[in-house]
Coordinates of C-alpha atoms and ligand atoms in Angstrom, one line a residue:
X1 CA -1.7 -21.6 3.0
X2 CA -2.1 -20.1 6.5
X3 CA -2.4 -16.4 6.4
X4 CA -0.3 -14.0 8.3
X5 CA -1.2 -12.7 11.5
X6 CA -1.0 -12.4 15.0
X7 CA -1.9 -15.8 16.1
X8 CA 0.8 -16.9 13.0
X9 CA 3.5 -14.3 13.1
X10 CA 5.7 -17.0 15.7
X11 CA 5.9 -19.0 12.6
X12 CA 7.9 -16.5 10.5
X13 CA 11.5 -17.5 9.9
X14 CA 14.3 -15.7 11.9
X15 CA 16.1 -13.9 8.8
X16 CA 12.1 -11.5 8.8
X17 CA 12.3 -8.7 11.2
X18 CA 8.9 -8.2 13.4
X19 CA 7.4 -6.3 15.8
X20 CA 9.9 -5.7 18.3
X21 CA 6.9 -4.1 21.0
X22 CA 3.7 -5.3 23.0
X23 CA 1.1 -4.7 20.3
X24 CA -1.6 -5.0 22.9
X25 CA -0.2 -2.0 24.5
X26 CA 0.3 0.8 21.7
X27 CA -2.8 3.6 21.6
X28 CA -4.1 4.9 18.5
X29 CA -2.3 8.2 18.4
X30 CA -2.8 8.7 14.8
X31 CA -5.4 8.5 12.3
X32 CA -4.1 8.0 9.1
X33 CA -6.5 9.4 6.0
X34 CA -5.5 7.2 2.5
X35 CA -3.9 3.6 3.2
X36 CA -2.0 2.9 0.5
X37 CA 0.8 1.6 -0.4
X38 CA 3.0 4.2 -0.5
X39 CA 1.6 5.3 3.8
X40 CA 2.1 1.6 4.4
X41 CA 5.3 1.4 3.2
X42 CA 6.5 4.8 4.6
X43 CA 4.7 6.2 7.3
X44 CA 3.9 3.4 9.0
X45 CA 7.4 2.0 9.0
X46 CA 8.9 5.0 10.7
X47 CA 5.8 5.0 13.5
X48 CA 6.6 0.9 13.5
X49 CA 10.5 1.3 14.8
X50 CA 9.5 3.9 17.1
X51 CA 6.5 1.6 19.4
X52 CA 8.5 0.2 21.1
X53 CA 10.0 3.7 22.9
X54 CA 7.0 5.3 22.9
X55 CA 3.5 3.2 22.3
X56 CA 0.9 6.0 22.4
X57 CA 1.3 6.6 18.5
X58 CA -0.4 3.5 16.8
X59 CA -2.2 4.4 13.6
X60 CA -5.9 3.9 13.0
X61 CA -5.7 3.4 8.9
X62 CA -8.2 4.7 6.8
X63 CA -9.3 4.3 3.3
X64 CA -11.3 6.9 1.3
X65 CA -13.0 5.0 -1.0
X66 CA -12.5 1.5 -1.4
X67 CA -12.7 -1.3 1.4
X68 CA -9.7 -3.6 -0.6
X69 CA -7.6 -2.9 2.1
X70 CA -9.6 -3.2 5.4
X71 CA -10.8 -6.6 3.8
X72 CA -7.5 -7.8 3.2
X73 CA -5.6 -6.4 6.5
X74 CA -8.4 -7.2 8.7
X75 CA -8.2 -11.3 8.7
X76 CA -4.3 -10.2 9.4
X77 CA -4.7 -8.3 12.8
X78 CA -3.8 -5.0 10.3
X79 CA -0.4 -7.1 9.8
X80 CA 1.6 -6.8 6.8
X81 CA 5.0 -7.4 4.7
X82 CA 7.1 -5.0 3.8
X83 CA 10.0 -6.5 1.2
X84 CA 13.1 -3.8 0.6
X85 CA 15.1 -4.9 -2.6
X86 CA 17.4 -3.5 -4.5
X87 CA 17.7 -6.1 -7.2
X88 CA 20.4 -8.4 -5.8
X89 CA 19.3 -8.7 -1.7
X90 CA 15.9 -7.8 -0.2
X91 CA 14.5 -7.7 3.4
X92 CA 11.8 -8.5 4.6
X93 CA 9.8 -7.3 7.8
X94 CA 6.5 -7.2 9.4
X95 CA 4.7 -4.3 10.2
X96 CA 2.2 -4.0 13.2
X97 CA 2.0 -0.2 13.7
X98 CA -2.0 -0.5 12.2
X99 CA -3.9 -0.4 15.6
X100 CA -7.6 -0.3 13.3
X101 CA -8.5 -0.1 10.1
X102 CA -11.6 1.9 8.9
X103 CA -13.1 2.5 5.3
X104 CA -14.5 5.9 5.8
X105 CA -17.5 6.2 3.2
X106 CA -18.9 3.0 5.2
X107 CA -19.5 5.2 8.1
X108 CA -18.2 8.6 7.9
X109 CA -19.8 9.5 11.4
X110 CA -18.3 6.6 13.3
X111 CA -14.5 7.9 11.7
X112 CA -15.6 11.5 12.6
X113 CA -16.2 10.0 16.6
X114 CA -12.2 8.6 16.2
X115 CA -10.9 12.0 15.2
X116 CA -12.8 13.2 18.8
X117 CA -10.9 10.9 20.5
X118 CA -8.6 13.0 22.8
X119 CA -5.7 10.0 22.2
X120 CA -5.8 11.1 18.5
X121 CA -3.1 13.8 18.3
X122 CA -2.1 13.5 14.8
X123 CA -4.0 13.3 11.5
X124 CA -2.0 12.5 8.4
X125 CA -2.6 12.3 4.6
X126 CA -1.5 9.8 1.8
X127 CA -4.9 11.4 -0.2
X128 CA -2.9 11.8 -3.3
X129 CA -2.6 15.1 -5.1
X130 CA -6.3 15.4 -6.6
X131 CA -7.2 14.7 -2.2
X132 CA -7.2 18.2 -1.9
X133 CA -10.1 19.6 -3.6
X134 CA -7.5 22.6 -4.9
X135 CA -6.5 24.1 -8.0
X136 CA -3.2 22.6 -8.3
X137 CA -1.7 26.2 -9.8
X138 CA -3.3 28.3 -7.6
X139 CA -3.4 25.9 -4.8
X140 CA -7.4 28.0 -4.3
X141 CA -9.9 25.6 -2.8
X142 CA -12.3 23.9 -4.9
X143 CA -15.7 25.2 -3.6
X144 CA -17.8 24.5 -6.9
X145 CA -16.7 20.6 -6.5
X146 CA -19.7 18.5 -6.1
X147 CA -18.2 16.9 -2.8
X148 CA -17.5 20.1 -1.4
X149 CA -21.0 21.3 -2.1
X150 CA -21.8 18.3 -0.4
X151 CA -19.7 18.1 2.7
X152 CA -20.8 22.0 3.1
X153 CA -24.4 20.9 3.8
X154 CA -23.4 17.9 5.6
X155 CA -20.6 18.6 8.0
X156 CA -21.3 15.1 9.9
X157 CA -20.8 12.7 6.7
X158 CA -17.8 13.9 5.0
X159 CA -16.9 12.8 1.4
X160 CA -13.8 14.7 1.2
X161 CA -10.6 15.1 3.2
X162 CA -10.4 18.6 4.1
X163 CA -14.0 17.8 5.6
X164 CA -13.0 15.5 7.6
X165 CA -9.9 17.3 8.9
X166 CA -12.5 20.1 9.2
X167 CA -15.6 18.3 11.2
X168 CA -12.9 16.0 13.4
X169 CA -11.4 19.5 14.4
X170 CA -15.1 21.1 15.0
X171 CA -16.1 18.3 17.6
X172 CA -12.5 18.9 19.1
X173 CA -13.6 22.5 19.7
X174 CA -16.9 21.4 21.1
X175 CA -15.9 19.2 23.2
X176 CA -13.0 21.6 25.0
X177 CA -10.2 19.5 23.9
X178 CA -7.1 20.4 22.2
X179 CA -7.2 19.9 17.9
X180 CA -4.9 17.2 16.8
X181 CA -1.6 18.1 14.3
X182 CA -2.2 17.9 10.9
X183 CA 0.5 16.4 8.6
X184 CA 0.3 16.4 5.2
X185 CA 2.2 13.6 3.5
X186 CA 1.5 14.5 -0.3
X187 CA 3.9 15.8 -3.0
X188 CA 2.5 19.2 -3.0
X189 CA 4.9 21.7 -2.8
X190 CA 4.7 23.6 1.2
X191 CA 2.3 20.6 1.7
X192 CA 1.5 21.5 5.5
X193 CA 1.2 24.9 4.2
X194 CA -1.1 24.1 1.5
X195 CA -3.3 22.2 3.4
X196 CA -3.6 24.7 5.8
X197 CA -5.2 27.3 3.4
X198 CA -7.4 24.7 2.3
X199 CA -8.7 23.7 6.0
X200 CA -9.5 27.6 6.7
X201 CA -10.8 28.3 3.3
X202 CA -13.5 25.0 3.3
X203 CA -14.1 25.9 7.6
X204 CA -14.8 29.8 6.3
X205 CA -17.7 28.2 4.1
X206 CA -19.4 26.6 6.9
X207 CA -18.3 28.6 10.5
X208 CA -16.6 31.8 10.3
X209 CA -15.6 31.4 14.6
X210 CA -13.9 27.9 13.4
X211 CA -12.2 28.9 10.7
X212 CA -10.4 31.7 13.0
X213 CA -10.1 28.8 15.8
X214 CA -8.3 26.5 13.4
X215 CA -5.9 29.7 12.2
X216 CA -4.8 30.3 15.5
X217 CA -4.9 26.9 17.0
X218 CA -3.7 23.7 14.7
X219 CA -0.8 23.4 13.5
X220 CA 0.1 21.9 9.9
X221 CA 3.6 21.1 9.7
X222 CA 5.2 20.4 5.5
X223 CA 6.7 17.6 5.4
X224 CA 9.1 15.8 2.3
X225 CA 7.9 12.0 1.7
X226 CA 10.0 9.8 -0.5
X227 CA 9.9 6.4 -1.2
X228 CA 9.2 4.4 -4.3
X229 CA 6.3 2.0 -3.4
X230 CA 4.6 1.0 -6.5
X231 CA 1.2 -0.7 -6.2
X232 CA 0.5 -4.1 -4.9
X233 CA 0.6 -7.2 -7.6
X234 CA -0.8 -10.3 -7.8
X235 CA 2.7 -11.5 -8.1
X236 CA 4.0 -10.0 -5.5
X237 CA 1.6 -11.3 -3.6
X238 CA 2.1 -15.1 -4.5
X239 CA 6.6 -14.6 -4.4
X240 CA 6.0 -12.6 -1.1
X241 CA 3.5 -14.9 0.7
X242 CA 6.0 -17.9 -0.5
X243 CA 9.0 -16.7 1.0
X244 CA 7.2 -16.1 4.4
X245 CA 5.4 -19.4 4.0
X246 CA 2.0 -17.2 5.2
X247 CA -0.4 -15.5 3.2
X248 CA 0.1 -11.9 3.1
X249 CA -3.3 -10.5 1.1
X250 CA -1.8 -7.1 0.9
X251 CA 1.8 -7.0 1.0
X252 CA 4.2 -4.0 -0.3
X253 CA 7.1 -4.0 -2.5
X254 CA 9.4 -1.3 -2.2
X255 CA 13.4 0.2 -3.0
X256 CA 15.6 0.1 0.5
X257 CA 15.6 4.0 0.4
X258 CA 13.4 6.2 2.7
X259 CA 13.5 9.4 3.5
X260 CA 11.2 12.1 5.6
X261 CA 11.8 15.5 6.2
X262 CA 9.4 17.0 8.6
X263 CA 8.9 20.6 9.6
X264 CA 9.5 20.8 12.9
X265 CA 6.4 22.1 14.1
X266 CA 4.3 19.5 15.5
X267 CA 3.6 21.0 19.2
X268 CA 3.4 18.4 21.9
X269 CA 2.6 15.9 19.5
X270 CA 5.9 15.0 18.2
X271 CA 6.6 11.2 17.6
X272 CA 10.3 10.9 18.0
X273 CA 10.1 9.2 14.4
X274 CA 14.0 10.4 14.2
X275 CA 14.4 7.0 16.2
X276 CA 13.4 5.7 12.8
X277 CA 15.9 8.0 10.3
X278 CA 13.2 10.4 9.8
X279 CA 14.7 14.3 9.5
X280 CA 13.1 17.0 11.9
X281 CA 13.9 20.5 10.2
X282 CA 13.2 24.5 10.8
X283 CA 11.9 24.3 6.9
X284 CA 11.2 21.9 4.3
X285 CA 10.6 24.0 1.3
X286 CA 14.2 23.3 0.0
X287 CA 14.2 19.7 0.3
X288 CA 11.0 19.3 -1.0
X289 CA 11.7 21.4 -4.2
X290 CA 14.5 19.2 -5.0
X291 CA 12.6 16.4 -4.6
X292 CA 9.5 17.6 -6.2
X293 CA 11.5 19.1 -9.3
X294 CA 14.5 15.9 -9.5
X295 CA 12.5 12.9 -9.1
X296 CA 8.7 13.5 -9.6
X297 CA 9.5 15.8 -12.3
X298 CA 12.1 13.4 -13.7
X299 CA 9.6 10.5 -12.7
X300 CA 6.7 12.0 -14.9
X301 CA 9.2 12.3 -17.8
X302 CA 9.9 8.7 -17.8
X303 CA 6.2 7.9 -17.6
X304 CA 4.7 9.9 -20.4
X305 CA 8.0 9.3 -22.8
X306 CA 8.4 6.3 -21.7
X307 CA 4.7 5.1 -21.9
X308 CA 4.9 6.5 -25.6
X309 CA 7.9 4.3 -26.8
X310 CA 5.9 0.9 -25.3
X311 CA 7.9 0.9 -22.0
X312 CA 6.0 -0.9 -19.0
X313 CA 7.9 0.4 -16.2
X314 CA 10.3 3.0 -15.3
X315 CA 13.2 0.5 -14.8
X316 CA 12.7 -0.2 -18.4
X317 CA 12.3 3.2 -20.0
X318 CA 15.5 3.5 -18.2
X319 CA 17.3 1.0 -20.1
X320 CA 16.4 3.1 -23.3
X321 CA 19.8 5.4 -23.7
X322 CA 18.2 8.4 -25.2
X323 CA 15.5 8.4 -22.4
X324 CA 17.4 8.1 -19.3
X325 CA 20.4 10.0 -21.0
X326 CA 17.5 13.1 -21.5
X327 CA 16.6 12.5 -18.0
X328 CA 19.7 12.9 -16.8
X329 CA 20.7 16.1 -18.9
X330 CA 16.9 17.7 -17.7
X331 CA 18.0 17.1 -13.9
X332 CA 21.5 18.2 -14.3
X333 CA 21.0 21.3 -16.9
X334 CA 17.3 22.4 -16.7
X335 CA 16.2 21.5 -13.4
X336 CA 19.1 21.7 -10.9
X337 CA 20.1 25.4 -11.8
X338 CA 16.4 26.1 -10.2
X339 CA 17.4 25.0 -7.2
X340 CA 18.1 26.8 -3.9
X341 CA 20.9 25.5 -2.3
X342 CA 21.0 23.3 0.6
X343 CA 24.2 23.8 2.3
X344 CA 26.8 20.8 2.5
X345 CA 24.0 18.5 0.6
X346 CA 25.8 17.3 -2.5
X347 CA 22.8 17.5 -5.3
X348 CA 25.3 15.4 -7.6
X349 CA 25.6 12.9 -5.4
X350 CA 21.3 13.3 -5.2
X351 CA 21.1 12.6 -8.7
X352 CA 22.8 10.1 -9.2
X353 CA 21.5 7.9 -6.6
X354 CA 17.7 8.9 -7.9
X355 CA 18.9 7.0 -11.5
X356 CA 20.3 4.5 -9.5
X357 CA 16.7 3.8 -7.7
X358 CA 14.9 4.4 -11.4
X359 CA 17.1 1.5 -12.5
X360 CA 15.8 -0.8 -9.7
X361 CA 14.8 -4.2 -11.3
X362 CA 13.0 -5.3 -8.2
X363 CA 10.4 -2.7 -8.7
X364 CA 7.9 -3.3 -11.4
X365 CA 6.6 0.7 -11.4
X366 CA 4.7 1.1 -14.0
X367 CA 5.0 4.3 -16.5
X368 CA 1.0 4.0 -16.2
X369 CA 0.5 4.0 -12.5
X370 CA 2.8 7.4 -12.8
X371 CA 1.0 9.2 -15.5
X372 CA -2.0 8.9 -13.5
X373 CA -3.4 12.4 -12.7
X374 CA -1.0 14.5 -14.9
X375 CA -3.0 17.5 -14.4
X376 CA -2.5 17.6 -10.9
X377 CA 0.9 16.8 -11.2
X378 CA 2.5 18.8 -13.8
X379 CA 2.7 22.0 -12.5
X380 CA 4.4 21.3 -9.1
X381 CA 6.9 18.6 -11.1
X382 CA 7.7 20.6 -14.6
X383 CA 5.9 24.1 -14.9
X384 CA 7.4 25.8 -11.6
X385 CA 10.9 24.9 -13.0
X386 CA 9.6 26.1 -16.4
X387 CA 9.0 29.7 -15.2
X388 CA 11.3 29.8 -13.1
X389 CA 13.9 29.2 -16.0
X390 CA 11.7 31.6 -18.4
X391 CA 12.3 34.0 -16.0
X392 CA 15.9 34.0 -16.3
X393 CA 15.7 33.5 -19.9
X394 CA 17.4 30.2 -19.8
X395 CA 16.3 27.4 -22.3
X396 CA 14.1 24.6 -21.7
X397 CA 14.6 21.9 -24.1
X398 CA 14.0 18.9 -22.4
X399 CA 11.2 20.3 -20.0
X400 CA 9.2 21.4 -23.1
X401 CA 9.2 17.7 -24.4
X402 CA 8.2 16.6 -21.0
X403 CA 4.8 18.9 -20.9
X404 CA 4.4 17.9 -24.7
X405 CA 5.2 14.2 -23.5
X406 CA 1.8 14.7 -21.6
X407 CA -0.3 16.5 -23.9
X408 CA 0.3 13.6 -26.6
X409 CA -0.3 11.1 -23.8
X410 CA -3.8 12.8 -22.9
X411 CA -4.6 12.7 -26.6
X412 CA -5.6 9.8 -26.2
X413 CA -4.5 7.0 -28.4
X414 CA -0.8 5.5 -28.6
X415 CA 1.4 5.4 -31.4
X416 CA -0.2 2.2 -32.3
X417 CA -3.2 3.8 -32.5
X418 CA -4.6 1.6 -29.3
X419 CA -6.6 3.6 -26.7
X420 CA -4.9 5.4 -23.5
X421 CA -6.6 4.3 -20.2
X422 CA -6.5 8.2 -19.3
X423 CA -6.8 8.5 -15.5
X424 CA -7.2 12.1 -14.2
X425 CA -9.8 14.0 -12.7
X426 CA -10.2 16.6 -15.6
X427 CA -10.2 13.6 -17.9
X428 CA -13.7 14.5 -19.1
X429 CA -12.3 17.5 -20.2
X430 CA -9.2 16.4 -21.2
X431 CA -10.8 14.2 -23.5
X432 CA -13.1 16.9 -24.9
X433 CA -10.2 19.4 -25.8
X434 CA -8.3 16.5 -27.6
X435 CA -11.1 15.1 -29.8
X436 CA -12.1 18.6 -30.3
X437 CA -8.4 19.4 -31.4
X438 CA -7.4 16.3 -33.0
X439 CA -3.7 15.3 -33.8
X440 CA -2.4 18.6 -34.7
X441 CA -0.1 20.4 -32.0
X442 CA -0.8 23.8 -33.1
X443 CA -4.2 23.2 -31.9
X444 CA -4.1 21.0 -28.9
X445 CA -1.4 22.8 -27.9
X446 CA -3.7 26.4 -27.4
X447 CA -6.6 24.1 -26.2
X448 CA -4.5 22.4 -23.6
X449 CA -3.3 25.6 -22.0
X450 CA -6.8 27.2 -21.9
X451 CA -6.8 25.0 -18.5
X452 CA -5.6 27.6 -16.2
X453 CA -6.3 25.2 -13.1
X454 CA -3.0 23.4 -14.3
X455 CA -0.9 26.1 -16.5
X456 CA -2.0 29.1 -14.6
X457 CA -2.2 32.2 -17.2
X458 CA 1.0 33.7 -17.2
X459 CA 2.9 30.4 -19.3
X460 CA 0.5 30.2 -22.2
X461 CA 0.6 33.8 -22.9
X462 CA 4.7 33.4 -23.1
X463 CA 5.9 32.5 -26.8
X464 CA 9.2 31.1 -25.8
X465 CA 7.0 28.1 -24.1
X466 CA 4.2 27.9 -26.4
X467 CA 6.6 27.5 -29.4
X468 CA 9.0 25.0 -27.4
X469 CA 6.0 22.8 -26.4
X470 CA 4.2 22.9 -29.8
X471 CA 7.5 22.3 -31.6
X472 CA 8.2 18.5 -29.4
X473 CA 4.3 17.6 -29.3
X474 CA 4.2 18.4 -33.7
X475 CA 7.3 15.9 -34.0
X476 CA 5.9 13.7 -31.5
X477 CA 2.7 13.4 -33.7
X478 CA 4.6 13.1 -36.5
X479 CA 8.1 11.3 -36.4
X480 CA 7.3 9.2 -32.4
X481 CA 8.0 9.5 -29.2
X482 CA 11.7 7.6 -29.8
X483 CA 12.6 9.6 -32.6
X484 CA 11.9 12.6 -31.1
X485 CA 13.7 11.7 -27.6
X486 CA 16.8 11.3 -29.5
X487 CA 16.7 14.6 -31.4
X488 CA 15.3 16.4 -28.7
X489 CA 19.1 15.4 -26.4
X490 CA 20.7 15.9 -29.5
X491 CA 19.8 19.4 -29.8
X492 CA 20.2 20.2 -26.2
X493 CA 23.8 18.7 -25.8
X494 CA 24.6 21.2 -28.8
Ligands
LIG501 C1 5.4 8.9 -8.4 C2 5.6 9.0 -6.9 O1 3.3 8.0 -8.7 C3 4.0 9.0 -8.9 O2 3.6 10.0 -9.4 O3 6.2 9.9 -9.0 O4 4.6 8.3 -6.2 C4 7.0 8.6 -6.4 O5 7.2 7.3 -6.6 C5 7.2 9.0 -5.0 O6 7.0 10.4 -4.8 C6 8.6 8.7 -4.5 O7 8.9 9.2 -3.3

């Protein structure tokens, strides 16, 4: 089968939307930093509709780590599918936003020369939450992380994001031009903010003058990413490349939903990306609580739960009544209350839809994929709206069995007694604390919560939390994760 690509794309039936703009003529305005899925199927869709009004913003892709992408997007002129379904329709349509494609531990110095490049006015991150070399409950810089320690002593071949944001922004200074915007496209809470902190704080390390230059000068705009792109598989590959009749290597399945809410703060650099739907606002925080709290938190809870009681995907931990029914009694009772409100937006309305989307049959997201990273994860998605609750003495039922959820996840084996492929950065750890605690909640429990980086101090010293998470991780251990489910709604619903 031919592959898709430039010299191909002609060959595409009608029905497949394309490039509606002179790829020869867009500039590379952006450089992107983590090209996954989820950028490809967001980012770069909104900068896609938007070429053909304005071509200066074409996005030099880069991956951190691994070249899979570049060697699969490079035969394809940086080319790709995108396929929308909901289950009973899809679309289909070609993206060509990708100007270059770059693996960045291949030659961090040549990637550091882009980021000089005066056309480059924005740099964005898809780096995923552990990208950001922070204490997730804290949101403190990292500096004790080997790559840090690194990238301190070697400013001109980064390992780590915030170096490169750094070292592309020192050559800027250098060379008398003006920095580049950066936009943080994570699900950190007050992303832009956050990132912004942990720009100064790594520049302080290195250049005092810079760190103060970067303060003053760059701006960081928070922005609210949401779309459910789950990773790449084989068989999407093989039903997308046949009903294109071209070989796409690296195509991406998603849900027809999008949305992007982006702090509207971006200086001169603003791609009119509302061409595309996305939302320019004075500030993000409230959308991206809701979205943070409702679906990632509600996400996670499917994940761990749903991992537990032998569910692949989310779609199908949905179709377990008890599950999604506890889901849907944590977002309505526990998690929405925590909410500030946004006027006119109808959070009912909000919730329903994000069931809706979980549902989605098209979209094979695994429960594993999600519970990747936990400890980076948890305290944004569950623990905020745990202390927030705790502090207005309200229960927290279903949020308990959510943290517990993970804890019995990170312990290693299943209820089958088969091993956990745990993915996280503080796995090592993780796994320590859990041999050394063995199946018993009122120790793992304890030793869990001595990781302050995650739970911060003030929740493990709090009884009423403690005792709620120890009570769902003992029955977990002892009666299963779909026993427990179904007590657990029982006893919040009374
Ligand atoms: C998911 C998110 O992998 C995960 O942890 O919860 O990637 C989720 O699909 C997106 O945030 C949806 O916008």
């Amino acid at each position: 089968m031919d592959r898709l690509s430039p010299t191909t794309l002609h060959r595409l039936p009608a029905s497949i939307i394309k490039p509606d703009y002179d790829r020869a003529a867009v500039a590379t305005g952006i450089v992107h930093l983590g090209l996954g899925a989820f950028h490809r199927g967001h980012q770069a869709v909104y900068t896609d509709g938007l070429l053909k009004h304005d071509p200066r913003w074409g996005i030099l892709g880069v991956s951190l780590r691994s070249p899979e992408t570049r060697d699969a997007l490079e035969p394809q002129g940086g080319l790709y599918s995108v396929t929308a379904s909901n289950g009973e329709g899809h679309q289909l349509r070609i993206i060509g936003a990708l100007t270059g494609l770059a693996v960045a531990p291949e030659d961090p110095a040549g990637l550091l020369a882009r980021l000089a490049d005066p056309a480059v006015r924005i740099v964005s991150t898809t780096v995923t939450e552990k990208g950001y070399s922070h204490d997730p409950a804290t949101g403190a810089l990292r500096a004790d992380d080997p790559d840090i320690q690194h990238d301190i002593s070697n400013l001109g071949l980064p390992r780590t994001t915030l170096c490169f944001i750094v070292s592309g922004l020192r050559l800027r200074r250098l060379h008398g031009l003006p920095p580049y915007t950066v936009l943080a496209c994570d699900n950190l809470p007050a992303n832009g903010h956050t990132l912004r902190g942990l720009a100064i704080a790594f520049a302080e390390l290195v250049d005092r003058d810079l760190a103060r230059w970067i303060a003053d000068n760059v701006r960081f705009p928070s922005t609210m990413v949401d779309r459910i792109v789950p990773a790449t598989t084989d068989a999407d590959r093989a039903d997308v490349s046949a009903a294109i009749g071209l070989l796409d290597a690296w195509p991406v399945v998603t849900e027809p939903f999008s949305q992007w809410v982006i702090e509207d703060d971006l200086g001169g650099a603003r791609p009119a990306w509302d061409i595309s739907g996305a939302q320019f606002v004075r500030d993000v925080a409230p959308f991206e609580l809701m979205k943070l709290r409702l679906l990632n938190g509600a996400h996670s809870t499917l994940a761990y739960l749903g991992y537990l009681m032998g569910c692949e995907t989310v779609a199908a931990a949905m179709s377990e009544p008890d599950l999604a029914g506890l889901v849907e009694d944590m977002m309505r009772e526990e998690v929405t209350p925590t909410l500030p409100a946004l006027g006119g937006f109808d959070v009912a309305a909000y919730r329903a839809a994000l069931l809706q989307r979980f549902r989605n049959p098209a979209l094979k997201h695994r429960t594993a994929q999600i519970a990747m990273d936990g400890s980076q994860k948890l305290p944004q998605r569950l623990l905020g709206t745990i202390s927030d609750r705790l502090a207005r003495d309200l229960p927290i039922t279903c949020l308990a069995l959510a943290v517990a959820g993970w804890m019995r996840y990170v312990s290693g084996t299943d209820e089958q007694r088969r091993p956990i492929d745990l993915r996280d950065p503080l796995s090592t750890q993780l796994r320590a604390l859990a041999d050394d605690a063995g199946p018993v909640a009122q120790r793992l429990v304890p030793a869990l919560l001595s990781l302050t980086s995650v739970f911060g101090s003030d929740l493990r010293r709090d009884p009423r939390f403690t005792s709620a998470v120890e009570t769902a991780l003992d029955s977990l251990f002892k009666q299963g994760a779909r026993a427990t489910v179904a007590q657990t709604r029982q006893a919040a619903l009374s």
